mmCIF file of C-alpha atoms and ligand atoms in Angstrom:
data_model
loop_
_atom_site.group_PDB
_atom_site.id
_atom_site.type_symbol
_atom_site.label_atom_id
_atom_site.label_comp_id
_atom_site.label_asym_id
_atom_site.label_seq_id
_atom_site.Cartn_x
_atom_site.Cartn_y
_atom_site.Cartn_z
ATOM 1 C CA MET A 1 54.789 -1.597 -42.512
ATOM 2 C CA SER A 2 55.082 -3.170 -39.085
ATOM 3 C CA PHE A 3 57.824 -5.361 -40.522
ATOM 4 C CA VAL A 4 59.915 -2.288 -41.431
ATOM 5 C CA TYR A 5 59.384 -0.887 -37.932
ATOM 6 C CA ARG A 6 60.284 -4.185 -36.252
ATOM 7 C CA ALA A 7 63.335 -4.878 -38.405
ATOM 8 C CA LEU A 8 64.850 -1.406 -38.791
ATOM 9 C CA ILE A 9 63.416 1.187 -36.441
ATOM 10 C CA ARG A 10 62.659 -0.739 -33.261
ATOM 11 C CA PRO A 11 66.216 -1.997 -32.695
ATOM 12 C CA ILE A 12 67.446 1.618 -32.723
ATOM 13 C CA LEU A 13 64.676 2.839 -30.434
ATOM 14 C CA PHE A 14 65.115 -0.064 -28.031
ATOM 15 C CA ARG A 15 68.752 0.848 -27.492
ATOM 16 C CA GLN A 16 67.515 3.882 -25.554
ATOM 17 C CA GLU A 17 66.024 3.877 -22.059
ATOM 18 C CA SER A 18 62.243 3.164 -22.190
ATOM 19 C CA GLU A 19 60.903 6.333 -20.644
ATOM 20 C CA ALA A 20 63.385 8.549 -22.507
ATOM 21 C CA ILE A 21 62.286 7.222 -25.880
ATOM 22 C CA HIS A 22 58.645 7.428 -24.812
ATOM 23 C CA ASN A 23 59.102 11.140 -24.021
ATOM 24 C CA ARG A 24 60.980 11.778 -27.275
ATOM 25 C CA THR A 25 58.280 10.075 -29.299
ATOM 26 C CA LEU A 26 55.589 12.137 -27.602
ATOM 27 C CA ARG A 27 57.516 15.342 -28.336
ATOM 28 C CA ALA A 28 57.663 14.346 -32.009
ATOM 29 C CA LEU A 29 53.927 13.588 -32.012
ATOM 30 C CA ARG A 30 53.267 16.960 -30.397
ATOM 31 C CA VAL A 31 55.070 18.651 -33.296
ATOM 32 C CA LEU A 32 53.098 16.522 -35.741
ATOM 33 C CA SER A 33 49.873 17.509 -33.962
ATOM 34 C CA GLY A 34 50.601 21.176 -34.625
ATOM 35 C CA SER A 35 50.866 20.655 -38.369
ATOM 36 C CA GLY A 36 47.826 20.110 -40.584
ATOM 37 C CA LEU A 37 50.120 18.931 -43.384
ATOM 38 C CA GLY A 38 51.938 16.536 -41.023
ATOM 39 C CA CYS A 39 48.685 15.008 -39.809
ATOM 40 C CA GLY A 40 47.448 14.718 -43.399
ATOM 41 C CA VAL A 41 50.593 12.870 -44.521
ATOM 42 C CA SER A 42 50.480 10.652 -41.454
ATOM 43 C CA LYS A 43 46.875 9.763 -42.255
ATOM 44 C CA LEU A 44 47.961 8.709 -45.748
ATOM 45 C CA PHE A 45 50.500 6.272 -44.291
ATOM 46 C CA TYR A 46 48.763 5.161 -41.119
ATOM 47 C CA GLY A 47 45.073 6.115 -41.364
ATOM 48 C CA ALA A 48 42.752 3.155 -40.805
ATOM 49 C CA PRO A 49 39.794 2.249 -43.010
ATOM 50 C CA GLU A 50 36.303 2.963 -41.680
ATOM 51 C CA LEU A 51 34.783 0.344 -39.407
ATOM 52 C CA PRO A 52 32.176 2.320 -37.535
ATOM 53 C CA ASN A 53 30.605 1.215 -34.297
ATOM 54 C CA GLU A 54 28.197 3.051 -32.026
ATOM 55 C CA VAL A 55 28.809 2.380 -28.346
ATOM 56 C CA PHE A 56 27.322 4.178 -25.319
ATOM 57 C CA GLY A 57 25.860 6.819 -27.566
ATOM 58 C CA LEU A 58 29.168 7.767 -29.227
ATOM 59 C CA ARG A 59 30.169 7.053 -32.804
ATOM 60 C CA PHE A 60 33.574 5.403 -33.182
ATOM 61 C CA PRO A 61 35.080 5.505 -36.717
ATOM 62 C CA ASN A 62 36.855 2.239 -35.888
ATOM 63 C CA PRO A 63 36.984 0.118 -32.731
ATOM 64 C CA VAL A 64 40.725 0.295 -32.004
ATOM 65 C CA GLY A 65 41.747 2.983 -29.536
ATOM 66 C CA LEU A 66 44.757 4.280 -27.646
ATOM 67 C CA ALA A 67 44.946 2.950 -24.084
ATOM 68 C CA ALA A 68 45.440 5.203 -21.070
ATOM 69 C CA GLY A 69 48.927 6.128 -19.949
ATOM 70 C CA MET A 70 50.485 6.738 -23.358
ATOM 71 C CA ASP A 71 49.457 10.399 -23.561
ATOM 72 C CA LYS A 72 48.949 11.341 -19.935
ATOM 73 C CA GLN A 73 49.047 15.084 -20.527
ATOM 74 C CA ALA A 74 47.171 15.373 -23.843
ATOM 75 C CA GLU A 75 50.348 16.364 -25.661
ATOM 76 C CA ALA A 76 49.409 14.907 -29.019
ATOM 77 C CA VAL A 77 45.603 14.785 -29.191
ATOM 78 C CA PRO A 78 45.278 15.267 -32.992
ATOM 79 C CA ALA A 79 48.109 12.820 -33.749
ATOM 80 C CA TRP A 80 46.239 9.771 -32.445
ATOM 81 C CA ALA A 81 43.490 10.206 -35.025
ATOM 82 C CA ALA A 82 46.149 10.757 -37.708
ATOM 83 C CA LEU A 83 47.697 7.414 -36.679
ATOM 84 C CA GLY A 84 44.373 5.699 -37.334
ATOM 85 C CA PHE A 85 43.080 5.335 -33.782
ATOM 86 C CA GLY A 86 39.280 5.148 -33.559
ATOM 87 C CA PHE A 87 39.357 6.821 -30.130
ATOM 88 C CA SER A 88 41.863 7.859 -27.496
ATOM 89 C CA GLU A 89 41.923 7.701 -23.718
ATOM 90 C CA LEU A 90 44.126 10.437 -22.274
ATOM 91 C CA GLY A 91 45.573 10.530 -18.748
ATOM 92 C CA GLY A 92 45.640 9.052 -16.100
ATOM 93 C CA VAL A 93 45.206 12.415 -14.591
ATOM 94 C CA THR A 94 45.010 13.192 -10.880
ATOM 95 C CA TRP A 95 43.554 16.239 -9.149
ATOM 96 C CA HIS A 96 46.961 17.221 -7.752
ATOM 97 C CA ALA A 97 50.047 17.428 -9.964
ATOM 98 C CA GLN A 98 52.569 14.751 -8.902
ATOM 99 C CA PRO A 99 55.957 13.488 -10.055
ATOM 100 C CA GLY A 100 55.192 9.745 -9.924
ATOM 101 C CA ASN A 101 57.721 7.179 -8.727
ATOM 102 C CA PRO A 102 61.496 7.662 -9.042
ATOM 103 C CA ALA A 103 63.052 6.603 -12.374
ATOM 104 C CA PRO A 104 63.808 4.106 -13.772
ATOM 105 C CA ARG A 105 60.165 3.047 -13.712
ATOM 106 C CA MET A 106 59.472 1.464 -17.120
ATOM 107 C CA PHE A 107 61.211 -1.749 -18.229
ATOM 108 C CA ARG A 108 61.097 -3.826 -21.413
ATOM 109 C CA ALA A 109 60.863 -7.605 -21.418
ATOM 110 C CA ILE A 110 61.686 -7.795 -25.105
ATOM 111 C CA ALA A 111 61.723 -11.561 -25.600
ATOM 112 C CA ASP A 112 58.185 -11.788 -24.172
ATOM 113 C CA GLU A 113 56.982 -8.549 -25.843
ATOM 114 C CA ALA A 114 55.993 -7.121 -22.490
ATOM 115 C CA LEU A 115 56.574 -4.070 -20.315
ATOM 116 C CA VAL A 116 56.770 -3.639 -16.575
ATOM 117 C CA ASN A 117 55.965 -0.149 -15.326
ATOM 118 C CA ARG A 118 55.570 1.607 -12.007
ATOM 119 C CA MET A 119 55.050 5.144 -13.286
ATOM 120 C CA GLY A 120 52.723 6.050 -10.409
ATOM 121 C CA PHE A 121 50.477 8.585 -12.206
ATOM 122 C CA ASN A 122 53.175 11.106 -13.067
ATOM 123 C CA ASN A 123 51.199 14.065 -14.402
ATOM 124 C CA ASP A 124 50.739 17.832 -14.173
ATOM 125 C CA GLY A 125 47.298 17.585 -12.593
ATOM 126 C CA ALA A 126 43.724 18.110 -13.773
ATOM 127 C CA GLU A 127 43.991 21.884 -14.208
ATOM 128 C CA ALA A 128 46.925 21.564 -16.608
ATOM 129 C CA LEU A 129 45.084 18.853 -18.535
ATOM 130 C CA ALA A 130 41.982 21.062 -18.770
ATOM 131 C CA ARG A 131 44.100 23.859 -20.258
ATOM 132 C CA LYS A 132 45.649 21.445 -22.771
ATOM 133 C CA LEU A 133 42.274 20.069 -23.853
ATOM 134 C CA GLN A 134 40.894 23.581 -24.234
ATOM 135 C CA PHE A 135 43.955 24.482 -26.308
ATOM 136 C CA TRP A 136 43.346 21.615 -28.747
ATOM 137 C CA ARG A 137 39.657 22.445 -28.946
ATOM 138 C CA ASP A 138 40.418 26.114 -29.737
ATOM 139 C CA SER A 139 43.088 25.137 -32.270
ATOM 140 C CA GLY A 140 40.523 23.646 -34.642
ATOM 141 C CA ARG A 141 42.512 20.371 -34.612
ATOM 142 C CA TRP A 142 40.245 18.458 -32.242
ATOM 143 C CA PRO A 143 40.077 14.908 -33.638
ATOM 144 C CA GLN A 144 37.051 13.399 -35.342
ATOM 145 C CA HIS A 145 36.950 10.557 -32.852
ATOM 146 C CA PRO A 146 35.799 10.199 -29.235
ATOM 147 C CA VAL A 147 38.322 11.413 -26.674
ATOM 148 C CA GLY A 148 38.182 9.987 -23.158
ATOM 149 C CA VAL A 149 39.963 10.876 -19.933
ATOM 150 C CA ASN A 150 41.291 8.346 -17.433
ATOM 151 C CA LEU A 151 40.824 9.589 -13.864
ATOM 152 C CA GLY A 152 43.249 8.502 -11.144
ATOM 153 C CA LYS A 153 43.543 9.350 -7.451
ATOM 154 C CA SER A 154 46.234 11.718 -6.186
ATOM 155 C CA LYS A 155 48.848 9.936 -4.104
ATOM 156 C CA ILE A 156 48.567 12.479 -1.257
ATOM 157 C CA THR A 157 44.808 11.942 -0.929
ATOM 158 C CA PRO A 158 43.983 9.143 1.506
ATOM 159 C CA ASN A 159 41.527 6.494 0.324
ATOM 160 C CA GLU A 160 38.764 7.782 2.619
ATOM 161 C CA ASN A 161 38.792 11.077 0.676
ATOM 162 C CA ALA A 162 39.100 9.430 -2.735
ATOM 163 C CA ALA A 163 35.576 10.299 -3.885
ATOM 164 C CA GLY A 164 36.246 14.022 -3.484
ATOM 165 C CA ASP A 165 39.598 13.751 -5.291
ATOM 166 C CA TYR A 166 38.069 11.986 -8.326
ATOM 167 C CA ALA A 167 35.066 14.354 -8.225
ATOM 168 C CA ASN A 168 37.293 17.454 -8.385
ATOM 169 C CA SER A 169 38.983 16.231 -11.575
ATOM 170 C CA PHE A 170 35.707 15.072 -13.111
ATOM 171 C CA ARG A 171 33.935 18.383 -12.431
ATOM 172 C CA LEU A 172 36.732 20.365 -14.033
ATOM 173 C CA LEU A 173 37.149 18.138 -17.085
ATOM 174 C CA HIS A 174 33.517 17.153 -17.646
ATOM 175 C CA SER A 175 32.780 19.488 -20.547
ATOM 176 C CA LEU A 176 36.151 18.879 -22.229
ATOM 177 C CA ALA A 177 36.057 15.148 -23.068
ATOM 178 C CA ASP A 178 33.546 12.697 -24.523
ATOM 179 C CA PHE A 179 33.808 9.900 -21.966
ATOM 180 C CA PHE A 180 35.512 9.189 -18.631
ATOM 181 C CA VAL A 181 37.150 6.144 -17.091
ATOM 182 C CA VAL A 182 37.489 5.743 -13.331
ATOM 183 C CA ASN A 183 40.813 4.074 -12.763
ATOM 184 C CA VAL A 184 40.827 2.138 -9.496
ATOM 185 C CA SER A 185 43.059 -0.592 -10.867
ATOM 186 C CA SER A 186 46.565 0.803 -11.264
ATOM 187 C CA PRO A 187 49.014 -1.208 -9.149
ATOM 188 C CA ASN A 188 51.363 1.753 -8.782
ATOM 189 C CA THR A 189 49.550 4.022 -6.326
ATOM 190 C CA PRO A 190 49.624 2.539 -2.825
ATOM 191 C CA ASN A 191 46.260 0.964 -1.891
ATOM 192 C CA LEU A 192 44.488 2.288 -4.997
ATOM 193 C CA ARG A 193 43.183 -1.143 -5.891
ATOM 194 C CA GLN A 194 41.361 -1.337 -2.562
ATOM 195 C CA LEU A 195 38.995 1.201 -4.132
ATOM 196 C CA GLN A 196 37.667 -1.655 -6.255
ATOM 197 C CA ASP A 197 35.872 -2.855 -3.104
ATOM 198 C CA LYS A 198 32.158 -2.371 -3.494
ATOM 199 C CA ALA A 199 31.535 0.184 -0.737
ATOM 200 C CA ALA A 200 34.519 2.363 -1.656
ATOM 201 C CA LEU A 201 33.759 2.289 -5.366
ATOM 202 C CA ASP A 202 30.092 2.995 -4.704
ATOM 203 C CA GLU A 203 30.989 6.185 -2.871
ATOM 204 C CA ILE A 204 33.186 7.355 -5.750
ATOM 205 C CA LEU A 205 30.599 6.539 -8.411
ATOM 206 C CA ALA A 206 27.806 8.230 -6.430
ATOM 207 C CA ALA A 207 29.866 11.425 -6.243
ATOM 208 C CA LEU A 208 30.705 11.318 -9.953
ATOM 209 C CA GLN A 209 27.173 10.559 -11.109
ATOM 210 C CA GLU A 210 25.855 13.482 -9.088
ATOM 211 C CA ILE A 211 28.123 15.778 -11.094
ATOM 212 C CA ASN A 212 27.236 13.892 -14.271
ATOM 213 C CA THR A 213 23.435 13.968 -13.974
ATOM 214 C CA PRO A 214 22.602 17.364 -15.511
ATOM 215 C CA SER A 215 24.347 16.517 -18.818
ATOM 216 C CA PRO A 216 25.508 12.903 -18.659
ATOM 217 C CA LYS A 217 28.734 11.727 -20.261
ATOM 218 C CA PRO A 218 29.566 8.013 -20.480
ATOM 219 C CA LEU A 219 31.298 6.892 -17.283
ATOM 220 C CA LEU A 220 33.231 3.600 -17.187
ATOM 221 C CA VAL A 221 35.325 1.764 -14.594
ATOM 222 C CA LYS A 222 38.679 0.170 -15.412
ATOM 223 C CA VAL A 223 39.356 -3.087 -13.594
ATOM 224 C CA ALA A 224 42.454 -5.076 -12.708
ATOM 225 C CA PRO A 225 43.054 -8.500 -14.268
ATOM 226 C CA ASP A 226 43.965 -9.825 -10.835
ATOM 227 C CA LEU A 227 40.458 -9.507 -9.367
ATOM 228 C CA SER A 228 38.594 -12.712 -8.623
ATOM 229 C CA PHE A 229 35.391 -13.210 -10.607
ATOM 230 C CA GLU A 230 33.447 -12.767 -7.348
ATOM 231 C CA ALA A 231 34.993 -9.339 -6.794
ATOM 232 C CA LEU A 232 34.357 -8.501 -10.432
ATOM 233 C CA ASP A 233 30.696 -9.455 -10.048
ATOM 234 C CA GLU A 234 30.332 -6.966 -7.216
ATOM 235 C CA ILE A 235 31.595 -4.243 -9.524
ATOM 236 C CA LEU A 236 29.122 -5.398 -12.169
ATOM 237 C CA GLU A 237 26.286 -5.017 -9.647
ATOM 238 C CA LEU A 238 27.428 -1.460 -9.072
ATOM 239 C CA ALA A 239 27.550 -0.898 -12.810
ATOM 240 C CA THR A 240 23.795 -1.366 -12.940
ATOM 241 C CA GLU A 241 23.052 0.476 -9.708
ATOM 242 C CA ARG A 242 25.219 3.443 -10.645
ATOM 243 C CA ASN A 243 24.332 3.475 -14.303
ATOM 244 C CA LEU A 244 27.811 2.895 -15.692
ATOM 245 C CA SER A 245 28.248 2.982 -19.473
ATOM 246 C CA GLY A 246 30.805 0.197 -19.523
ATOM 247 C CA ILE A 247 33.889 -1.518 -18.150
ATOM 248 C CA VAL A 248 37.486 -1.240 -19.367
ATOM 249 C CA ALA A 249 39.124 -4.653 -18.974
ATOM 250 C CA THR A 250 41.925 -4.707 -18.055
ATOM 251 C CA ASN A 251 44.731 -2.729 -16.459
ATOM 252 C CA THR A 252 48.215 -4.233 -15.968
ATOM 253 C CA THR A 253 48.782 -7.289 -13.774
ATOM 254 C CA ILE A 254 50.935 -7.725 -10.697
ATOM 255 C CA THR A 255 51.390 -11.410 -11.551
ATOM 256 C CA ARG A 256 54.407 -12.573 -13.565
ATOM 257 C CA PRO A 257 55.113 -15.397 -15.967
ATOM 258 C CA GLU A 258 58.183 -17.501 -15.436
ATOM 259 C CA GLY A 259 61.058 -15.737 -17.147
ATOM 260 C CA SER A 260 62.894 -18.026 -19.559
ATOM 261 C CA THR A 261 66.134 -16.001 -19.474
ATOM 262 C CA GLU A 262 68.140 -14.221 -16.804
ATOM 263 C CA TRP A 263 67.216 -10.849 -18.375
ATOM 264 C CA LEU A 264 63.485 -11.632 -18.258
ATOM 265 C CA ARG A 265 63.717 -12.868 -14.682
ATOM 266 C CA ARG A 266 65.456 -9.644 -13.664
ATOM 267 C CA THR A 267 62.855 -7.510 -15.458
ATOM 268 C CA TYR A 268 59.983 -9.444 -13.915
ATOM 269 C CA ALA A 269 61.534 -8.932 -10.478
ATOM 270 C CA GLU A 270 60.876 -5.177 -10.860
ATOM 271 C CA THR A 271 57.873 -3.914 -8.913
ATOM 272 C CA GLY A 272 54.985 -2.686 -11.048
ATOM 273 C CA GLY A 273 52.309 -3.696 -13.533
ATOM 274 C CA LEU A 274 52.978 -6.075 -16.399
ATOM 275 C CA SER A 275 51.463 -5.377 -19.840
ATOM 276 C CA GLY A 276 51.752 -6.891 -23.290
ATOM 277 C CA ARG A 277 51.656 -10.464 -24.552
ATOM 278 C CA PRO A 278 51.702 -12.286 -21.199
ATOM 279 C CA LEU A 279 48.553 -10.351 -20.174
ATOM 280 C CA ARG A 280 46.514 -11.202 -23.273
ATOM 281 C CA ALA A 281 44.837 -14.434 -22.216
ATOM 282 C CA ARG A 282 43.871 -13.276 -18.721
ATOM 283 C CA SER A 283 42.397 -9.994 -19.908
ATOM 284 C CA THR A 284 40.369 -11.878 -22.529
ATOM 285 C CA GLU A 285 39.087 -14.168 -19.767
ATOM 286 C CA VAL A 286 37.944 -11.121 -17.825
ATOM 287 C CA VAL A 287 36.215 -9.699 -20.925
ATOM 288 C CA ARG A 288 34.461 -13.041 -21.475
ATOM 289 C CA HIS A 289 33.337 -13.247 -17.868
ATOM 290 C CA ILE A 290 31.884 -9.716 -17.904
ATOM 291 C CA TYR A 291 30.106 -10.350 -21.193
ATOM 292 C CA LYS A 292 28.501 -13.562 -19.942
ATOM 293 C CA GLN A 293 27.627 -12.162 -16.551
ATOM 294 C CA THR A 294 25.891 -9.103 -18.055
ATOM 295 C CA ARG A 295 24.426 -11.064 -21.012
ATOM 296 C CA GLY A 296 26.208 -8.705 -23.342
ATOM 297 C CA LYS A 297 24.265 -5.690 -22.101
ATOM 298 C CA LEU A 298 27.177 -3.716 -20.674
ATOM 299 C CA PRO A 299 29.686 -2.424 -23.235
ATOM 300 C CA ILE A 300 33.272 -3.587 -22.676
ATOM 301 C CA ILE A 301 36.512 -2.012 -23.842
ATOM 302 C CA GLY A 302 38.976 -4.895 -24.111
ATOM 303 C CA VAL A 303 42.642 -4.115 -23.481
ATOM 304 C CA GLY A 304 45.662 -6.237 -22.684
ATOM 305 C CA GLY A 305 48.195 -7.826 -25.013
ATOM 306 C CA ILE A 306 46.663 -6.820 -28.344
ATOM 307 C CA PHE A 307 49.356 -6.843 -31.030
ATOM 308 C CA ASN A 308 47.466 -7.801 -34.185
ATOM 309 C CA ALA A 309 44.032 -8.456 -35.700
ATOM 310 C CA GLU A 310 43.916 -12.008 -34.253
ATOM 311 C CA ASP A 311 44.345 -10.634 -30.736
ATOM 312 C CA ALA A 312 41.738 -7.925 -31.303
ATOM 313 C CA TRP A 313 39.318 -10.466 -32.785
ATOM 314 C CA GLU A 314 39.765 -12.680 -29.730
ATOM 315 C CA LYS A 315 38.733 -9.787 -27.458
ATOM 316 C CA ILE A 316 35.820 -8.734 -29.701
ATOM 317 C CA THR A 317 34.366 -12.213 -30.053
ATOM 318 C CA ALA A 318 34.794 -12.701 -26.294
ATOM 319 C CA GLY A 319 32.605 -9.637 -25.778
ATOM 320 C CA ALA A 320 34.494 -6.364 -26.309
ATOM 321 C CA SER A 321 32.744 -3.695 -28.392
ATOM 322 C CA LEU A 322 35.959 -1.681 -28.522
ATOM 323 C CA VAL A 323 39.630 -2.519 -27.942
ATOM 324 C CA GLN A 324 42.731 -0.551 -26.995
ATOM 325 C CA VAL A 325 46.468 -0.925 -27.425
ATOM 326 C CA TYR A 326 49.485 0.345 -25.505
ATOM 327 C CA THR A 327 52.322 -2.192 -25.448
ATOM 328 C CA GLY A 328 51.423 -3.365 -28.968
ATOM 329 C CA LEU A 329 52.108 0.142 -30.254
ATOM 330 C CA VAL A 330 55.570 0.091 -28.648
ATOM 331 C CA PHE A 331 56.468 -3.276 -30.171
ATOM 332 C CA GLU A 332 54.665 -3.097 -33.539
ATOM 333 C CA GLY A 333 54.968 0.613 -34.337
ATOM 334 C CA PRO A 334 52.610 3.184 -35.794
ATOM 335 C CA ALA A 335 51.062 0.975 -38.489
ATOM 336 C CA ILE A 336 49.487 -1.254 -35.843
ATOM 337 C CA ASN A 337 46.049 0.326 -36.010
ATOM 338 C CA ARG A 338 45.708 0.271 -39.759
ATOM 339 C CA GLU A 339 46.748 -3.388 -39.782
ATOM 340 C CA ILE A 340 44.393 -4.385 -36.981
ATOM 341 C CA VAL A 341 41.395 -2.583 -38.498
ATOM 342 C CA ARG A 342 42.087 -4.097 -41.921
ATOM 343 C CA GLY A 343 42.378 -7.530 -40.333
ATOM 344 C CA ILE A 344 39.106 -7.162 -38.413
ATOM 345 C CA ARG A 345 37.318 -6.109 -41.606
ATOM 346 C CA ALA A 346 38.644 -9.224 -43.342
ATOM 347 C CA LYS A 347 37.465 -11.406 -40.456
ATOM 348 C CA LEU A 348 33.989 -9.865 -40.540
ATOM 349 C CA ALA A 349 33.756 -10.703 -44.236
ATOM 350 C CA GLN A 350 35.040 -14.283 -43.697
ATOM 351 C CA ASN A 351 32.395 -14.848 -41.028
ATOM 352 C CA ASN A 352 29.581 -13.179 -42.992
ATOM 353 C CA PHE A 353 29.046 -10.549 -40.346
ATOM 354 C CA ALA A 354 27.485 -7.411 -41.825
ATOM 355 C CA ALA A 355 28.535 -5.220 -38.876
ATOM 356 C CA LEU A 356 31.051 -5.298 -36.077
ATOM 357 C CA SER A 357 28.259 -5.477 -33.498
ATOM 358 C CA GLN A 358 27.397 -8.967 -34.791
ATOM 359 C CA ALA A 359 30.877 -10.201 -33.951
ATOM 360 C CA VAL A 360 30.844 -8.853 -30.389
ATOM 361 C CA GLY A 361 30.580 -11.812 -28.003
ATOM 362 C CA SER A 362 29.992 -14.251 -30.869
ATOM 363 C CA ALA A 363 32.517 -16.805 -29.536
ATOM 364 C CA ASN A 364 30.359 -17.217 -26.427
ATOM 365 C CA ARG A 365 27.191 -17.797 -28.421
ATOM 366 C CA PHE A 366 28.752 -20.772 -30.191
ATOM 367 C CA GLU A 367 29.944 -22.483 -27.023
HETATM 368 C C1 LIG B 401 53.833 2.860 -19.093
HETATM 369 C C2 LIG B 401 52.368 2.575 -18.884
HETATM 370 C C3 LIG B 401 51.570 3.547 -18.256
HETATM 371 C C4 LIG B 401 50.221 3.289 -18.028
HETATM 372 N N1 LIG B 401 49.442 4.244 -17.427
HETATM 373 C C5 LIG B 401 48.118 4.015 -17.229
HETATM 374 C C6 LIG B 401 47.287 5.003 -16.630
HETATM 375 O O1 LIG B 401 47.720 6.110 -16.320
HETATM 376 N N2 LIG B 401 45.973 4.689 -16.424
HETATM 377 C C7 LIG B 401 45.455 3.462 -16.774
HETATM 378 O O2 LIG B 401 44.272 3.213 -16.559
HETATM 379 N N3 LIG B 401 46.223 2.529 -17.370
HETATM 380 C C8 LIG B 401 47.516 2.779 -17.605
HETATM 381 N N4 LIG B 401 48.294 1.818 -18.209
HETATM 382 C C9 LIG B 401 47.678 0.524 -18.584
HETATM 383 C C10 LIG B 401 47.244 0.485 -20.054
HETATM 384 O O3 LIG B 401 46.282 1.455 -20.328
HETATM 385 C C11 LIG B 401 46.677 -0.909 -20.396
HETATM 386 O O4 LIG B 401 45.522 -1.140 -19.636
HETATM 387 C C12 LIG B 401 47.668 -2.041 -20.141
HETATM 388 O O5 LIG B 401 48.977 -1.639 -20.476
HETATM 389 C C13 LIG B 401 47.326 -3.311 -20.909
HETATM 390 O O6 LIG B 401 47.328 -3.086 -22.300
HETATM 391 P P1 LIG B 401 48.576 -3.468 -23.259
HETATM 392 O O7 LIG B 401 48.926 -4.885 -22.981
HETATM 393 O O8 LIG B 401 48.081 -3.194 -24.664
HETATM 394 O O9 LIG B 401 49.680 -2.548 -22.876
HETATM 395 C C14 LIG B 401 49.646 2.053 -18.451
HETATM 396 C C15 LIG B 401 50.459 1.107 -19.093
HETATM 397 C C16 LIG B 401 51.793 1.351 -19.321
HETATM 398 C C17 LIG B 401 52.615 0.315 -20.007
#
C-alpha cells in the first residue's frame, strides 16, 4: 500500500506547496469524518489490527498515534481512528486565537525524508477547539481511541504569565479530551523553550494540577530533543513532584544535518524545527535516557522519525510505551499505521513477547 502511495500519489502531492496540500488533505479528511460509510470503507483499507496496551489508565487499541500539529483544530477527529491510529493528539492549541508565522512556513527536504516547519501555533484558539470537540462528541462519531490535546502558549502572553495562559485552555478543555500534553518545546514561539526550565515549568504544572485534582486526567510534558540530559533530568524530577503521567519525546529539533545537495542546504537554512528521518536517532536517545533515568516507571510516548515498524520497534525497545508519527504519514501515506502495527505484532512474535508491555525498554535490559 505504501508503495502505491510513494510511487504514484506522493509525486503528485509533492508538486504542490506543503501547507496547501496539508490543508486540502485535512478538508478531505473532514468530509470523510462526516460519513459513517466513508469511515467504514477507510477502516477496511487502513484499519490496524488490535495490539492493545494500557498506559496511564487509558486503553489504547494499538500503540501508534497521530502526533500533535497535524490536526490542530480537530477537523477530522473520527478519521484518525478510521486510518488505524491507536490514539490522536490534537492541537497545539493556544488560549488566544493566532495566525502563526507568515507563509511559507513548511518546507520539504525530500531526499532526507524530512520537514522543516515554523508554523508558530496557527490556530483558532481554545474556545473554538472546545466547540469542535463538543461537536464530534454530540455527533456520535467520537473515536474508540484516546484523544489528547496538545497545549501551547499564546504568542501575545509573556513567559511570566504562561501558567495562566496554559491554565485557561486546560480548564476549558479538561472535560473534552482524555489526556493533555504541555508543549514547552516548540521552537517556533519566541522563548517558549525557556519554559522547560525547572522553575518556570513547575509554576505551569502546579497551576494545571490544581485544576486537574478534582477529576484527574493524564497530564504529560513534551520535551525538545535539543535539551541536555542534565536539563532533561530536572524535568524528570518535576515529573515525580508534580505527578505527571508521562513524557512525550520529542518535538522537532533546531539542529540540522549537513545537506548533501544544494536543495537540502537551502531547505535546512530555513528557520524552524526539523522533523522526520534525521531526528530519529536523537529522539530515540532521549527516550532511552528517560527510560533508564526513571527505571521504566514513567510512561514515554516516543516520537521523531518513525516511518516503519523497525523505527517504531527501536523506540519501543528503548522505552516508549506508545509512539506517534507526523512526517512519516506525509512521506509514507495513509497505510503507515496498519503497516507499523502489523510489523510490531510480527516482532513481538519473533521475540516471544506475549504482550507489548514486555517489549517496552527491552533493549536496555539486554545491555
Ligand atoms: C508542520 C508541523 C507542525 C507541528 N505542530 C506541533 C504542535 O503544534 N505541537 C507539538 O507539540 N508538536 C508539533 N509538531 C511536532 C510533531 O508533533 C512531532 O513531535 C515531530 O514532528 C517529530 O515527529 P516526526 O518526525 O514523526 O514528524 C509539529 C510538526 C510539524 C512537522
